[in-house]
Coordinates of C-alpha atoms and ligand atoms in Angstrom, one line a residue:
X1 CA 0.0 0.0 0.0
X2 CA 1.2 3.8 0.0
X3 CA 1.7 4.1 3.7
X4 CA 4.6 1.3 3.3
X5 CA 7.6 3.0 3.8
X6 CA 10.3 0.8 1.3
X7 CA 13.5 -0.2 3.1
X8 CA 16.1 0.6 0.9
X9 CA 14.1 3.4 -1.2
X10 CA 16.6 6.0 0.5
X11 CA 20.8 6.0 -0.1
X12 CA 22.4 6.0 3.4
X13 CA 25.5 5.1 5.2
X14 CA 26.5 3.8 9.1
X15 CA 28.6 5.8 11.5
X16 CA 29.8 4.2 15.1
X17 CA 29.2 6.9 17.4
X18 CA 30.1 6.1 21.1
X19 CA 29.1 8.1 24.6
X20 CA 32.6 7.9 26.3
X21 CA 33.0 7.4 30.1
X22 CA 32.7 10.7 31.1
X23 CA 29.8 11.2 28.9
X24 CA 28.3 8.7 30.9
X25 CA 29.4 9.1 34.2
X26 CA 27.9 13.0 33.5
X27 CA 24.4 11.9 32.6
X28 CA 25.0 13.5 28.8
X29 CA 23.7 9.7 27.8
X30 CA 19.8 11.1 27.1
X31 CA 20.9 14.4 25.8
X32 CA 23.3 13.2 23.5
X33 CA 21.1 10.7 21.9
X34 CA 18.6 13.1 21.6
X35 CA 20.6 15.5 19.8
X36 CA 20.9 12.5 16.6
X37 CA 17.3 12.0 17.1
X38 CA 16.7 15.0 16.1
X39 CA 18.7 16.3 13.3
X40 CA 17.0 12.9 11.5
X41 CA 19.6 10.2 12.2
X42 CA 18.2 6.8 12.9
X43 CA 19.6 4.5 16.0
X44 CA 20.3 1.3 14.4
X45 CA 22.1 -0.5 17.6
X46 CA 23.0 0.9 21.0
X47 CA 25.0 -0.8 24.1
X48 CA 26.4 0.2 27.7
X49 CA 29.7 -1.9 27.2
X50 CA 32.4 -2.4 29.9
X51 CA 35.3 -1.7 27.3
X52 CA 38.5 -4.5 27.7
X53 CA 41.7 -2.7 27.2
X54 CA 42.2 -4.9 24.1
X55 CA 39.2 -3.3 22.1
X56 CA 40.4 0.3 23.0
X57 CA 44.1 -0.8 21.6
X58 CA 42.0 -1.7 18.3
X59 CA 39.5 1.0 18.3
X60 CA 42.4 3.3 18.4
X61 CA 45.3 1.4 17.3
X62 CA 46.1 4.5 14.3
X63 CA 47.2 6.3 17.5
X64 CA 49.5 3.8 19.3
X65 CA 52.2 6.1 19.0
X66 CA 51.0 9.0 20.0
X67 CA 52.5 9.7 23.9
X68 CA 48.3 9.9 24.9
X69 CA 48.0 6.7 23.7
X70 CA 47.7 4.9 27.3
X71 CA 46.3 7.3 29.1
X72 CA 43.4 7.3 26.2
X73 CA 43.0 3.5 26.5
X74 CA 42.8 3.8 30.5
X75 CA 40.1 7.0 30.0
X76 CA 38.1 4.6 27.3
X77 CA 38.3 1.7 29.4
X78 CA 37.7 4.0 32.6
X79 CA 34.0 2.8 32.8
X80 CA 31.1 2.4 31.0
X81 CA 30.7 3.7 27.7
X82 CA 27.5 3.9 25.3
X83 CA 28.4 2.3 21.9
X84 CA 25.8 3.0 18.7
X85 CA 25.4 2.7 15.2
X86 CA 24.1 5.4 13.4
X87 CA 22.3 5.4 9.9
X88 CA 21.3 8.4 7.7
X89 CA 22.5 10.3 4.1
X90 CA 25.8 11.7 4.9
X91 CA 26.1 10.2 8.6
X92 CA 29.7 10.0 9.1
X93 CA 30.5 13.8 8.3
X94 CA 26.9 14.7 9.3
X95 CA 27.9 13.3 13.0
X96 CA 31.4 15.1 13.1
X97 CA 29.7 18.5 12.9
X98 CA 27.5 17.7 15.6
X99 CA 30.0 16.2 17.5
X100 CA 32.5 19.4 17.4
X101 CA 36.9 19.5 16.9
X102 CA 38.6 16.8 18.8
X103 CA 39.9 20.0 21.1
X104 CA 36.8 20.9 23.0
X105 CA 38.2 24.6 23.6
X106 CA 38.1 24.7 19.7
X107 CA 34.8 22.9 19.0
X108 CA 32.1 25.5 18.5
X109 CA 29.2 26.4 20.8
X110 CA 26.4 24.5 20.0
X111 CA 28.0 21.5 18.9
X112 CA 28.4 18.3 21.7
X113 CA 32.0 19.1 22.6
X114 CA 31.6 23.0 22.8
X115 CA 28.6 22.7 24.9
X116 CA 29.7 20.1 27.1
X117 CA 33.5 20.0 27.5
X118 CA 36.7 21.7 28.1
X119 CA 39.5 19.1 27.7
X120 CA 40.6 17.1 24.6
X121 CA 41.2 13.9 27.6
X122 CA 37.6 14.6 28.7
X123 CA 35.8 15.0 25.5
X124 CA 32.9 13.2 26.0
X125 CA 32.2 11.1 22.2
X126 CA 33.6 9.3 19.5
X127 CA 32.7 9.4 16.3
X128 CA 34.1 7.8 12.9
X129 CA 36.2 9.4 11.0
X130 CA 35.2 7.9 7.3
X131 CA 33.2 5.7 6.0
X132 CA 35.9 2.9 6.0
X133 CA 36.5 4.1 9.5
X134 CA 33.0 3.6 10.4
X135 CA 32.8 -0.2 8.7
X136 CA 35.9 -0.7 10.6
X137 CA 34.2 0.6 14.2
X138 CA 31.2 -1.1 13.4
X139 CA 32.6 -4.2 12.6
X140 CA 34.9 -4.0 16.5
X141 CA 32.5 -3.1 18.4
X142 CA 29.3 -4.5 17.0
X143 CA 30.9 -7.5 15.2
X144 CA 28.4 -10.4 16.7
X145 CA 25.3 -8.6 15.2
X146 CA 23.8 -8.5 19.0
X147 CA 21.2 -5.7 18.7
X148 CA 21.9 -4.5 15.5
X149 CA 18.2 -3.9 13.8
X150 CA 18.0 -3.1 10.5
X151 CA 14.6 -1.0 10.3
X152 CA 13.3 2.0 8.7
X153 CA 11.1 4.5 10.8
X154 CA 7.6 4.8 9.3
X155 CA 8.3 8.9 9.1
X156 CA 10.5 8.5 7.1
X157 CA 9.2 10.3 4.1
X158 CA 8.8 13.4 6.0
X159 CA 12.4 13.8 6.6
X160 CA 13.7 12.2 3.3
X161 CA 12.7 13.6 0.2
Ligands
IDP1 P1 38.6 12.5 17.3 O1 38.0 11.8 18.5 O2 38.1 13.9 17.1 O3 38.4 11.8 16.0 P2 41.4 11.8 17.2 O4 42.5 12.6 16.7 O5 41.0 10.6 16.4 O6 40.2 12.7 17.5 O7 41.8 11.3 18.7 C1 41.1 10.3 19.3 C2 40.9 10.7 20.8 O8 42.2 10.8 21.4 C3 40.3 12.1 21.0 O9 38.9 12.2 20.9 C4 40.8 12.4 22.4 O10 40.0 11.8 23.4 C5 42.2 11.8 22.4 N1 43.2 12.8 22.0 C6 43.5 13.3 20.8 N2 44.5 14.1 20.8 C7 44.9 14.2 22.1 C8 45.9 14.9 22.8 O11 46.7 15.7 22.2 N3 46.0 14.7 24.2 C9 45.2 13.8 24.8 N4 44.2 13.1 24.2 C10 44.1 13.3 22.9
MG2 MG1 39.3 9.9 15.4

């Protein structure tokens, strides 16, 4: 019938966005999902996940010789974070700009990071880089399928064109 909403009718890509411990120790967790929500993006999997230092190693292994690199392990792996997969046109970059510079002093107000932190060591979310990033993410920290859903929200047509 019309009111069926097609999946697959609409070109979209995956981002992993994750809600790091701070972000969660904070109580950012509802704010920052909502802030997605909004703009149109569409939750396709979300997890709290006790992170084993092995993961973080992986997740960020492109930085493993950076001097941060183990204090930035210990801060992931410092307690809960919230791990999601995103899905909408554009996502990775789309995300980015919500999500603010990696320096939360240089992020801009408005976006997560300039409204909610000061310190690049504290800066409250991940999000991928690139689309091969994001497949990469996805694949580490989602890689058993365990409640990933692959639906399309029946409004869809009012926010896609
Ligand atoms: P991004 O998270 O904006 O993509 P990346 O350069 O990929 O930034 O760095 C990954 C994470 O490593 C940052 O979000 C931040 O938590 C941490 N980090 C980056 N640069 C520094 C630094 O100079 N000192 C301490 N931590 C850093
Ligand atoms: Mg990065």
């Amino acid at each position: 019938s019309r009111h069926v909403v097609r999946a697959g009718r609409f070109e979209t890509e995956r981002t992993y966005i994750m809600i790091k411990p701070d972000g969660v120790q904070r109580g950012h967790v509802g704010e920052i999902i909502s802030r997605f929500e909004k703009k149109g993006m569409v939750l396709k999997a979300l997890k709290t996940y006790q992170c084993p230092k092995a993961v973080a190693e992986e997740h960020y292994k492109d930085l493993s010789s950076k001097p941060f690199f183990g204090d930035l392990v210990n801060y992931i792996c410092s307690g809960p974070v919230v791990a999601m997969i995103w899905e909408g046109p554009g996502v990775v970059k789309s995300a980015r700009l919500l999500i603010g510079a990696t320096n939360p002093l240089e992020s801009a107000p408005g976006t997560i990071r300039g409204d909610l932190a000061v310190e690049v060591g504290r800066n409250v979310i991940h999000g991928s880089d690139s689309v091969e990033s994001a497949e990469r993410e996805i694949e580490l920290w989602f890689g058993d399928k365990a409640g990933v859903v692959d639906w399309t929200p029946t409004i869809t047509p009012w926010v896609r064109e």
